[in-house]
Short mmCIF file of C-alpha atoms and ligand atoms in Angstrom, two decimals:
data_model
loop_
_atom_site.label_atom_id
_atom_site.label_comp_id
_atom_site.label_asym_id
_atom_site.label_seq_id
_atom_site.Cartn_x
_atom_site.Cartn_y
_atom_site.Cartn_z
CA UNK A 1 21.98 3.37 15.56
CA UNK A 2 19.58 4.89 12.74
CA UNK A 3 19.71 8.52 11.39
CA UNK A 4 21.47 11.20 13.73
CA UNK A 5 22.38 14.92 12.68
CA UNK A 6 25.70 15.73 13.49
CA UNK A 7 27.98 19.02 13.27
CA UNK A 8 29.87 19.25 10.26
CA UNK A 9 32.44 21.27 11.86
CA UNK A 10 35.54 18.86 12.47
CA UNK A 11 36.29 20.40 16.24
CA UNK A 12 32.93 19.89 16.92
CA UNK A 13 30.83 17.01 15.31
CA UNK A 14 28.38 16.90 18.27
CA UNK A 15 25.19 14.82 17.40
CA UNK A 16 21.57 15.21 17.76
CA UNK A 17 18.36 13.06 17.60
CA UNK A 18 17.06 13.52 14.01
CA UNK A 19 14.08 14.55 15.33
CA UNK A 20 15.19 17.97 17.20
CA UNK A 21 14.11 21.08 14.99
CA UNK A 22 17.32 22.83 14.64
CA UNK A 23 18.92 24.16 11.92
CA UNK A 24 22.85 24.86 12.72
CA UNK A 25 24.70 23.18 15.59
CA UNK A 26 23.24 24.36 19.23
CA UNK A 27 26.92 24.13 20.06
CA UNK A 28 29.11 25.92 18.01
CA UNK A 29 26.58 27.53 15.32
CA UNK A 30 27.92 25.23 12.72
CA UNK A 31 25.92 23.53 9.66
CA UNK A 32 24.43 20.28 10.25
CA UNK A 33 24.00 16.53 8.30
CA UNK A 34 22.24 13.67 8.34
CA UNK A 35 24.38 10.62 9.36
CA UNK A 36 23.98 6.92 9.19
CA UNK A 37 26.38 5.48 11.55
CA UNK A 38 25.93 2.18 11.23
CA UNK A 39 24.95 2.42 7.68
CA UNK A 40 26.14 -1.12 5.65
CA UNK A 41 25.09 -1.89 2.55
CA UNK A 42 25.05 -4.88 -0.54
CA UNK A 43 25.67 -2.76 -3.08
CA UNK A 44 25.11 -5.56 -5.88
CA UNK A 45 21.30 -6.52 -4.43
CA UNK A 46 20.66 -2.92 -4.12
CA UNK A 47 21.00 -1.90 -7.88
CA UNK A 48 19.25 -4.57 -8.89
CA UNK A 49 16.43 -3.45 -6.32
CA UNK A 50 16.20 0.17 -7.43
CA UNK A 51 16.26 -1.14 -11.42
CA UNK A 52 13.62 -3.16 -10.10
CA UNK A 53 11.58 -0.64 -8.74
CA UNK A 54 11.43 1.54 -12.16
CA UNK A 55 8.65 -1.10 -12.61
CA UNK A 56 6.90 -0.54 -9.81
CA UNK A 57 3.80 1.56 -9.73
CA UNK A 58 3.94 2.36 -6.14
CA UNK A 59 4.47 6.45 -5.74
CA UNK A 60 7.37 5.36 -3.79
CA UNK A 61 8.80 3.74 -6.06
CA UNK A 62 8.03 5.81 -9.05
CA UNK A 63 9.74 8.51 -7.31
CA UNK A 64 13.44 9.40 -8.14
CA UNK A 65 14.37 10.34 -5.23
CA UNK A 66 12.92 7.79 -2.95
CA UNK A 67 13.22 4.54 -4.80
CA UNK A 68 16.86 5.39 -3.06
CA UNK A 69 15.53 5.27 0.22
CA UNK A 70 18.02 2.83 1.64
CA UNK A 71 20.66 5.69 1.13
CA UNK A 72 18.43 8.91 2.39
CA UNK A 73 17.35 6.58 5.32
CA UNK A 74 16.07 8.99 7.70
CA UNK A 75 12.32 8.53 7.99
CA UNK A 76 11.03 5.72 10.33
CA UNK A 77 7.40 5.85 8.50
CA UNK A 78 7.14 6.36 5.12
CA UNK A 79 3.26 7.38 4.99
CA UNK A 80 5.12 10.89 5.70
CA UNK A 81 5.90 11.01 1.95
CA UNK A 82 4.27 13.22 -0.39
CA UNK A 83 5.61 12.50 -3.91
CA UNK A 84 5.07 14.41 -7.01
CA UNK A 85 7.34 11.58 -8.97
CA UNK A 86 10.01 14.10 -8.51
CA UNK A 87 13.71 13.00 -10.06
CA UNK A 88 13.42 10.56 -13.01
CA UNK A 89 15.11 13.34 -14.95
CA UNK A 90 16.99 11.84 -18.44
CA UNK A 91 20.42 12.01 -19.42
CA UNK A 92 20.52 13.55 -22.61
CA UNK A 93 23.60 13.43 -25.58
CA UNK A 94 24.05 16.87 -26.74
CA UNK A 95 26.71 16.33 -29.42
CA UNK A 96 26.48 20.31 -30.48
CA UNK A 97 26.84 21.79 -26.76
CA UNK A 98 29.54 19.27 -26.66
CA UNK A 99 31.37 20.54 -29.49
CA UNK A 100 31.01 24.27 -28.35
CA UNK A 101 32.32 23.14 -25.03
CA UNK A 102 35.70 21.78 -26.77
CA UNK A 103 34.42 18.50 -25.73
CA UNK A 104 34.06 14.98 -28.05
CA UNK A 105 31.07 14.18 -26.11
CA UNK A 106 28.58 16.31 -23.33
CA UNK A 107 26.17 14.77 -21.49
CA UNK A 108 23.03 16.73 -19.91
CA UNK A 109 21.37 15.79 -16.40
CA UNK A 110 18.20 17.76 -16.73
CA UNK A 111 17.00 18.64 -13.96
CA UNK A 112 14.41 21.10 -15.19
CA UNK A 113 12.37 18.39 -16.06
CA UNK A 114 10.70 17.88 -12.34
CA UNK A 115 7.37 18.52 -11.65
CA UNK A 116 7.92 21.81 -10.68
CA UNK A 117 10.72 22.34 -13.32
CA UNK A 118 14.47 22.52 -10.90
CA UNK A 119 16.10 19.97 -8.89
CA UNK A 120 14.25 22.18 -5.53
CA UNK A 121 12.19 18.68 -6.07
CA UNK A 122 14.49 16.32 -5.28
CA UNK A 123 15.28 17.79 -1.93
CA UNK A 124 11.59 19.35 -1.22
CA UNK A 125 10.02 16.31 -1.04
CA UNK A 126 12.63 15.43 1.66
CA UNK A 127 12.40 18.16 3.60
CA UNK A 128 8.40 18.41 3.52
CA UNK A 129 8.55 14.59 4.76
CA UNK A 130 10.46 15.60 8.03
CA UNK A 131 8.30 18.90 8.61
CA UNK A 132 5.29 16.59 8.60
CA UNK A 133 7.22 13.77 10.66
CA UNK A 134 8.08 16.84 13.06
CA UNK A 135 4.08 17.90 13.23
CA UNK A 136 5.10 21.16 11.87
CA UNK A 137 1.60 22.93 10.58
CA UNK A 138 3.77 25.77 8.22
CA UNK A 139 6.81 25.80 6.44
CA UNK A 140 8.67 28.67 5.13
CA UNK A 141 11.79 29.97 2.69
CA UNK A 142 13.04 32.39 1.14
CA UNK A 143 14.17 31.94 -2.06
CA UNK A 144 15.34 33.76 -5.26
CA UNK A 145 12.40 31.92 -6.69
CA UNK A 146 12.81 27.81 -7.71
CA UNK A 147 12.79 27.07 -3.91
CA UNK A 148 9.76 28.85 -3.10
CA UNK A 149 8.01 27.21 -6.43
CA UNK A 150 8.89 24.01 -5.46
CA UNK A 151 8.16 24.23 -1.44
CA UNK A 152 4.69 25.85 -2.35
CA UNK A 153 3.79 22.70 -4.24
CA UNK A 154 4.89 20.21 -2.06
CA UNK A 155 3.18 21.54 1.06
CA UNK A 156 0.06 22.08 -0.70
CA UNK A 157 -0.04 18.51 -1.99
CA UNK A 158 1.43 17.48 1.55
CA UNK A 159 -1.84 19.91 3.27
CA UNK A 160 0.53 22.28 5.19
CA UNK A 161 0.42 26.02 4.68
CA UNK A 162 3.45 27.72 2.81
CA UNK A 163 4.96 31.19 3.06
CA UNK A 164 7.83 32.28 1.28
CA UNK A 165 9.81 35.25 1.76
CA UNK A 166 11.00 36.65 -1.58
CA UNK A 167 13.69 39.96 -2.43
CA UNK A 168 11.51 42.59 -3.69
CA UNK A 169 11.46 42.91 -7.41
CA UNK A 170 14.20 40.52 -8.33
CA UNK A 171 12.64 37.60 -8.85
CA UNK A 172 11.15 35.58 -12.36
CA UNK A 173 7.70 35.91 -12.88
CA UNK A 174 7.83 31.94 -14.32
CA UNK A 175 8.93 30.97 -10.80
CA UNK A 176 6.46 33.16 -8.52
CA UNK A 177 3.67 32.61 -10.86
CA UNK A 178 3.89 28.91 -9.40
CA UNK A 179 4.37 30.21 -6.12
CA UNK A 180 1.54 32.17 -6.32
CA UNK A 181 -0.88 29.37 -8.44
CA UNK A 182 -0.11 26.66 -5.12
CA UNK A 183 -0.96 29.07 -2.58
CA UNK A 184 2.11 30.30 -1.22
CA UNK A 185 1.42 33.44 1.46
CA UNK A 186 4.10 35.56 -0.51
CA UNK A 187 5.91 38.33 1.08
CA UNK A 188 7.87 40.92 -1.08
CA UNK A 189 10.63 41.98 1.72
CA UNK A 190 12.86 44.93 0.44
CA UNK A 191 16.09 43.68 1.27
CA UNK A 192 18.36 41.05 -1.18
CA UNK A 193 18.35 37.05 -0.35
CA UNK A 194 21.09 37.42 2.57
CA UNK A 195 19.41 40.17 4.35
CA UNK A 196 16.29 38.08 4.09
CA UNK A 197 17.91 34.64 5.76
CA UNK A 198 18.89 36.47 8.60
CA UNK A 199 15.48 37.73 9.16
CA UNK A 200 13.27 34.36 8.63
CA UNK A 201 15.90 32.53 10.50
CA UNK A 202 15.04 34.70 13.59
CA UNK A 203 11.32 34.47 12.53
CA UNK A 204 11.09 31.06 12.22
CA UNK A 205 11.89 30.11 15.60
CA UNK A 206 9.54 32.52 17.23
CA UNK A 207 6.71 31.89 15.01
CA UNK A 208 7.04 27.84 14.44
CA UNK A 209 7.82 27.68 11.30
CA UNK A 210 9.90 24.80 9.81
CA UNK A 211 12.47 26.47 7.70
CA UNK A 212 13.28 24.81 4.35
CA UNK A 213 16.15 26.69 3.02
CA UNK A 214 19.26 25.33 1.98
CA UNK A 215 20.48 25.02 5.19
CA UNK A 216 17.88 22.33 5.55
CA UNK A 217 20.17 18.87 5.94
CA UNK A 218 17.25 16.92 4.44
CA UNK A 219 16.96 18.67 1.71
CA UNK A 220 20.54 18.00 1.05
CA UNK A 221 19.73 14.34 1.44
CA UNK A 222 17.10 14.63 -1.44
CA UNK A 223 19.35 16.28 -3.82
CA UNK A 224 21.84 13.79 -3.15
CA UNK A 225 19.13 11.09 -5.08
CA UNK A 226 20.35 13.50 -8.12
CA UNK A 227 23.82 11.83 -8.37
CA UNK A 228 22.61 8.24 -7.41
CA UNK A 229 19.89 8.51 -9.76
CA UNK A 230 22.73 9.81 -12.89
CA UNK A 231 24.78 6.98 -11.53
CA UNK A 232 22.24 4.13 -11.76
CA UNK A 233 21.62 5.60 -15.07
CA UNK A 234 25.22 5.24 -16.56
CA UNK A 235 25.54 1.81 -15.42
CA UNK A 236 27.71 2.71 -12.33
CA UNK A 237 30.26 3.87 -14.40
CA UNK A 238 31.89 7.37 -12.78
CA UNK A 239 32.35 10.47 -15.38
CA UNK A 240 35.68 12.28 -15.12
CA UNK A 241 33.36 15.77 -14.13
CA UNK A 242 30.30 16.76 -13.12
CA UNK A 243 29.95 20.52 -14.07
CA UNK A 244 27.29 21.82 -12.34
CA UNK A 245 26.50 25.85 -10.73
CA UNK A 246 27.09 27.39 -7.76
CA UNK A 247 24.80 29.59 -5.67
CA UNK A 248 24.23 28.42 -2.28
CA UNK A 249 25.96 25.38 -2.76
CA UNK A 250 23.91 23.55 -1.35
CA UNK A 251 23.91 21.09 -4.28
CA UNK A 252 27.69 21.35 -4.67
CA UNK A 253 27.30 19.42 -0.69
CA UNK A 254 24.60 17.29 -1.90
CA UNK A 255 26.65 16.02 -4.64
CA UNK A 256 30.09 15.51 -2.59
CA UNK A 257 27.83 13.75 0.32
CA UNK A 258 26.49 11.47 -2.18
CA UNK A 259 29.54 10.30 -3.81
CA UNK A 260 31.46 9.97 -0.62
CA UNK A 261 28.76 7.38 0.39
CA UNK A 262 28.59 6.07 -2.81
CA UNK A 263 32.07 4.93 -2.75
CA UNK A 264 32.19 4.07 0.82
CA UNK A 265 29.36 1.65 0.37
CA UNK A 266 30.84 0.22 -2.70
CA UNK A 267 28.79 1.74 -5.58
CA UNK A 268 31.69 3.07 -7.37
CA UNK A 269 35.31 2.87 -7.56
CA UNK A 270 36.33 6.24 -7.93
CA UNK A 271 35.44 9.95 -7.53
CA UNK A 272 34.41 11.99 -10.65
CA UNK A 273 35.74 15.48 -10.16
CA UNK A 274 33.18 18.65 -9.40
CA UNK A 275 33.37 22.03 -11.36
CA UNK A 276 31.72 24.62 -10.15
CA UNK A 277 30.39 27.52 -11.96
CA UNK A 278 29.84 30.89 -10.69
CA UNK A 279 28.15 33.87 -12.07
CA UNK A 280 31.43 36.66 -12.26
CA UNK A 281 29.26 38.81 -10.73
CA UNK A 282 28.45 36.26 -7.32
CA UNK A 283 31.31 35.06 -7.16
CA UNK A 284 32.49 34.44 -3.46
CA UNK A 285 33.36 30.67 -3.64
CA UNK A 286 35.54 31.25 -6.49
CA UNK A 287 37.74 33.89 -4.76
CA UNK A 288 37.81 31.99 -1.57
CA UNK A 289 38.89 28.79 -3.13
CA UNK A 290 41.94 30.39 -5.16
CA UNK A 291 43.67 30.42 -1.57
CA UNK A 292 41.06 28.23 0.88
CA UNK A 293 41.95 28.85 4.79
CA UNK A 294 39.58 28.91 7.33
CA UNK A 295 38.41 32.55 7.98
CA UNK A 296 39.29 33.70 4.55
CA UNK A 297 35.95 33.63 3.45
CA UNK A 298 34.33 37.04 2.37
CA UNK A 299 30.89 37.20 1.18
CA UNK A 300 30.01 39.42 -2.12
CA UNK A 301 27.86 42.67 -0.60
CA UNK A 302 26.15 43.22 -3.81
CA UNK A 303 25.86 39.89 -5.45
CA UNK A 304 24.87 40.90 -9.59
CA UNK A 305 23.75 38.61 -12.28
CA UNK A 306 20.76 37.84 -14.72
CA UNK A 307 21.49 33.57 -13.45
CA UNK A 308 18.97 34.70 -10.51
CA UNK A 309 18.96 31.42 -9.04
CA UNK A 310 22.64 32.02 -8.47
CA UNK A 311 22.86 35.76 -7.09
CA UNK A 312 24.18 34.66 -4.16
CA UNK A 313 26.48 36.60 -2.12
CA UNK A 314 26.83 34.93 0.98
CA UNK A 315 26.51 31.58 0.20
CA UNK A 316 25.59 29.19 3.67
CA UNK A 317 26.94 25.52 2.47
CA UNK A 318 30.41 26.89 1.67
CA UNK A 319 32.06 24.85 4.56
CA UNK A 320 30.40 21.60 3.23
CA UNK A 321 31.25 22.83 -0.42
CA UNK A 322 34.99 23.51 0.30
CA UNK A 323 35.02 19.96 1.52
CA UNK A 324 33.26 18.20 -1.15
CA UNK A 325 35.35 19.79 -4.36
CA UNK A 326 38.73 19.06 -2.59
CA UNK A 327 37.45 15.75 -1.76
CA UNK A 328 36.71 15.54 -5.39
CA UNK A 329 40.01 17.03 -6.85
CA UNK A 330 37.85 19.23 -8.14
CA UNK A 331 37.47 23.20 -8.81
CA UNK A 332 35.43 26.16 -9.08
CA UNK A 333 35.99 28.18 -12.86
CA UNK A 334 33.59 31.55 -12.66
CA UNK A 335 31.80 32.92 -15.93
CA UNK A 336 30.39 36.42 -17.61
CA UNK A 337 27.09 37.28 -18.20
CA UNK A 338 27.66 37.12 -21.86
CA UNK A 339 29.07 33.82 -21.81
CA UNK A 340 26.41 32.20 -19.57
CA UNK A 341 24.43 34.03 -22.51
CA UNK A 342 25.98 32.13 -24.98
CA UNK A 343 26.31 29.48 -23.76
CA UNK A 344 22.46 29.17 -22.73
CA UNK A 345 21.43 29.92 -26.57
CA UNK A 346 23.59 26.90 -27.22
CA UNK A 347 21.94 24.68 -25.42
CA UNK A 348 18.43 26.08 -26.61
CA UNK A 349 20.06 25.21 -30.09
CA UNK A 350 19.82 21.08 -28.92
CA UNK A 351 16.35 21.40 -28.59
CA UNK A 352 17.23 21.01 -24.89
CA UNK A 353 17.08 24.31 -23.43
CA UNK A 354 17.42 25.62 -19.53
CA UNK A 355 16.93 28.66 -17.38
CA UNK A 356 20.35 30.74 -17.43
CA UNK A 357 22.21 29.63 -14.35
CA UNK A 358 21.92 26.22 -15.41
CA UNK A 359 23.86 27.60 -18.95
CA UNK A 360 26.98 28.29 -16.59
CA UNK A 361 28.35 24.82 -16.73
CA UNK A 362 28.15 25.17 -20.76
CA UNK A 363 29.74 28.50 -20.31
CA UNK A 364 32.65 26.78 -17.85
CA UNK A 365 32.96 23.62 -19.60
CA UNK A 366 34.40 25.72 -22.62
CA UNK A 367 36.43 27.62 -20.61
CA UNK A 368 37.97 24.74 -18.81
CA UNK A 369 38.42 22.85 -21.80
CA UNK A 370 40.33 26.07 -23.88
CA UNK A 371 42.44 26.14 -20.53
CA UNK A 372 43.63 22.51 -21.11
CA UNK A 373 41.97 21.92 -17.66
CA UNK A 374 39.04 19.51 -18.73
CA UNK A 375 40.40 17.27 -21.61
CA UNK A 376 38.36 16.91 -24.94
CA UNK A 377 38.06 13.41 -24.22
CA UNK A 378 36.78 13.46 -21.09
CA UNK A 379 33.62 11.72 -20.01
CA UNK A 380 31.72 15.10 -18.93
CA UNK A 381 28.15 15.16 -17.12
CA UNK A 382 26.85 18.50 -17.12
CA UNK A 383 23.94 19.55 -14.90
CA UNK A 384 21.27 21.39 -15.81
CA UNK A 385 19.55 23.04 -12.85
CA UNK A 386 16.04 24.39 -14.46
CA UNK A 387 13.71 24.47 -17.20
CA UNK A 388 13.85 27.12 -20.20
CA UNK A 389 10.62 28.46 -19.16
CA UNK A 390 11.64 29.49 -15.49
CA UNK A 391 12.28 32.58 -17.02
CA UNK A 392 11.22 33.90 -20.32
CA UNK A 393 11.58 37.69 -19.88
CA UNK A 394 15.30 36.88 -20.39
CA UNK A 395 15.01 34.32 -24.05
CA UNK A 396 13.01 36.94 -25.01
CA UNK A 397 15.85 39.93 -24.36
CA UNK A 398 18.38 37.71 -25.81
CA UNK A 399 17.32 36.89 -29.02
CA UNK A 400 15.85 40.31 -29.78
CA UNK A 401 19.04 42.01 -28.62
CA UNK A 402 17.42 43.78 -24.91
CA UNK A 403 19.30 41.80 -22.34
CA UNK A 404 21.25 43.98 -20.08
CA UNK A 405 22.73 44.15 -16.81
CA UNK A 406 21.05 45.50 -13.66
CA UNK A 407 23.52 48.28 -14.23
CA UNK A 408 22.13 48.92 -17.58
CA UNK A 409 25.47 47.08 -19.35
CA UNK A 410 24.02 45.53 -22.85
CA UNK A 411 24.52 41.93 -23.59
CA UNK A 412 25.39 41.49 -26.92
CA UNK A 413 24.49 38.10 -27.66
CA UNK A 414 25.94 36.20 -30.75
CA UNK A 415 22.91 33.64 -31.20
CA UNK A 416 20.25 35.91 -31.15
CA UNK A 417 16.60 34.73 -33.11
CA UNK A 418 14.92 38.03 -33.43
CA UNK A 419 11.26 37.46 -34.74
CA UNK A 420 10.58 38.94 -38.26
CA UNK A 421 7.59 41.23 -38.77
CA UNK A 422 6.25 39.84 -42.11
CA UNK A 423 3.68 41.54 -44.49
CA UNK A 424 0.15 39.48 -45.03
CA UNK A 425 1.44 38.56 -48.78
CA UNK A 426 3.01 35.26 -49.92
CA UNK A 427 5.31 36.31 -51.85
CA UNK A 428 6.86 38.55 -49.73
CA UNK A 429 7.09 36.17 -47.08
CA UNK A 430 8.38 33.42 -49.79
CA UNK A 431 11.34 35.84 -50.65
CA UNK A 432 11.60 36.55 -46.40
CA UNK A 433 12.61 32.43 -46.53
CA UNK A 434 14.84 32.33 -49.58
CA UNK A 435 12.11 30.81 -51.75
CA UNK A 436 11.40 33.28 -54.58
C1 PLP B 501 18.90 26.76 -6.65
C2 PLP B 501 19.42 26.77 -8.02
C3 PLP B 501 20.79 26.85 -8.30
C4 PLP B 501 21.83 27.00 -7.24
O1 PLP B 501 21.97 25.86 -6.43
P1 PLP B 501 22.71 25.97 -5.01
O2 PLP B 501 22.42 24.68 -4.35
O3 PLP B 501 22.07 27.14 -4.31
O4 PLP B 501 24.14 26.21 -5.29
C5 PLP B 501 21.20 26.79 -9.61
N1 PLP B 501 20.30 26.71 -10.61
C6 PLP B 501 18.98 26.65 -10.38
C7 PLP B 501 18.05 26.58 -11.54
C8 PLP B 501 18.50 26.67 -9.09
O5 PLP B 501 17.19 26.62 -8.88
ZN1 ZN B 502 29.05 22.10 16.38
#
């Protein structure tokens, strides 16, 4: 049997053809993944396949994500691919982040470096496959602004038409300027990102739109390529944590899926443990899983934080998430806006940078660590979501002391680089230095 989606929901688990456009389960209304049941694999030949591959100049094989393809098997033609060489994203030592995150040693997955500058990429080029394996003429989002970027360019390299639905006035001008550069028809909808899902979910049905939000199960299967990709990197050898953020944990479910099948198919030999980071102010996932029942969970009405990319109040992969960090013995630590700050400026300070939600596993690293949670010796993979540049309006309030809430709170930030307004005379500016 190849590829089927199936109910996540453990009552349920009813299964549909992979080619049926749905969304959530027809049954019960709960989220849906790809499965491969019959899915058996040589782990030994296949790492030596996918190192092989890296010198291959074939986009398929160039491509981090689908050089993988044997575990994201859902396509039956691969001619649907359009590849951007998404993925290939380095693991990078960061002995100073490490050492301000009470840690011996920190490594980085950078994900901003994509072509479109966020792991969106990974799973974009998933889901764009299946809309054209589906015939599907438009696809559509809404996003708090990485989503849209990255959609827009894959269906305008792929030749379908984009639209993305975006919340009125809260969004980076680094992320719609791409948006807007690949042809995206944009719509500024006053309402915040929940209000918005429920209204392109109803529009997407009645207009024929293929709907790549999170939701998406094969976009999930894309991101997944994230963690196979860090793991072919590190030699197959298993960190103790992957830190990574939390919006609409969607990657949180990615990253569970992958190691489950990971270590099912004989890849690895034991689970790292997930930490999640959420913004204090969009926070839902960390209240619900200080006492996780079924039911319990109660979505943040006015979700607040300057980590756009995670003001998320009602976040739609908790179910899978809930699954995948107690799989994982793992746990979800939540942050400030001052120490996602911080902790961003930090990073910046590697010559690494990243866009600020990606600065909330730095921020919950150290916190976990000064909590005796996360030992200083433990082998720690932190993930950085974005690329510094996503959103500059917010380096630029940092470091010249202007960064403040939506509710006009100031953030005092402790590594601020303000610029210095020097006179047009050398010696002034030679005594500005400390070189008199
Ligand atoms: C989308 C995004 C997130 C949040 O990921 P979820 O899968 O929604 O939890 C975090 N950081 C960046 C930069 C993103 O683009
Ligand atoms: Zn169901």
């Amino acid at each position: 049997m190849p590829a089927l989606l199936a109910c996540f929901e453990a009552e349920c688990r009813a299964t549909y053809p992979i080619t049926e456009v749905i969304y959530s389960c027809p049954r019960c209304g709960g989220l849906l993944e790809v499965v491969y049941p019959d899915l058996a694999l040589d782990a030994a030949e296949l790492k030596r396949t996918w190192r092989q591959r890296r010198m291959d100049n074939r986009p398929l094989e160039q491509s981090g994500v689908w050089r993988y393809r044997e575990l994201i098997g859902f396509l039956d033609d691969y001619r649907q691919v359009v590849s951007l060489r998404e993925g290939n994203t380095p693991l990078l030592d960061a002995p100073r982040a490490a050492g301000y995150g009470g840690l011996r040693r920190l490594t980085f997955k950078h994900q901003g470096f994509n072509p479109t500058g966020s792991f969106k990429d990974n799973g974009m080029t998933c889901g764009v496959a299946q809309a054209r394996r589906l015939g599907m003429r438009r696809v559509a989002c809404v996003s708090t602004g990485n989503t849209s970027a990255s959609m827009t360019a894959y269906a305008a390299a792929a030749g379908l038409q984009p639209v993305i639905f975006i919340p009125h006035g809260n969004i980076s001008y680094g992320k719609l300027a791409q948006a807007l550069e690949y042809g995206a028809q944009t719509l500024q909808v006053e309402a915040n990102f929940d209000q918005i899902l429920a209204l392109v979910r109803q529009l997407a049905d009645r207009l024929g739109i293929y709907l790549l939000n999170s939701i998406n199960p094969f976009r999930i299967e894309g991101q997944k390529s994230i963690i196979i990709e860090m793991m072919d990197q590190r030699d197959w050898a298993p960190p103790d944590w992957i830190a990574l953020p939390g919006g609409n944990l969607g990657n949180t479910s990615a990253f569970g899926k992958a190691l489950r099948e990971l270590r099912v198919q004989g890849f690895i030999d034991r689970m790292p443990r997930l930490a999640v980071i959420q913004a204090e102010g969009a926070a839902p996932f960390y209240d619900f899983m200080r006492h996780p029942r079924p039911g319990a969970f109660q979505p943040v009405t006015a979700p607040d934080t300057l980590a756009t990319a995670i003001r998320i109040g009602d976040p739609v992969s908790w179910p899978k998430a809930w699954r995948e960090v107690a799989d994982s013995g793992g746990l979800v630590e939540k942050v400030t806006e001052r120490e996602i700050a911080d902790a961003k400026a930090q990073i910046g300070l590697c010559g690494i940078g990243c866009e600020p939600a990606s600065a909330a596993t730095l921020a919950g690293i150290r916190k976990l660590t000064a909590a005796g949670v996360i030992k200083r010796d433990d082998d720690v993979v932190a993930v950085l979501t974005g690329n510094l540049l996503k959103d500059p309006d917010y380096v630029y309030r940092y470091h010249t002391g202007q960064l403040a809430t939506a509710a006009g709170v100031r953030i005092e930030g402790k590594y601020q680089n303000c610029p210095i307004v020097a006179p047009n005379d050398p010696d002034r500016i030679a005594a500005l230095l400390g070189n008199t």
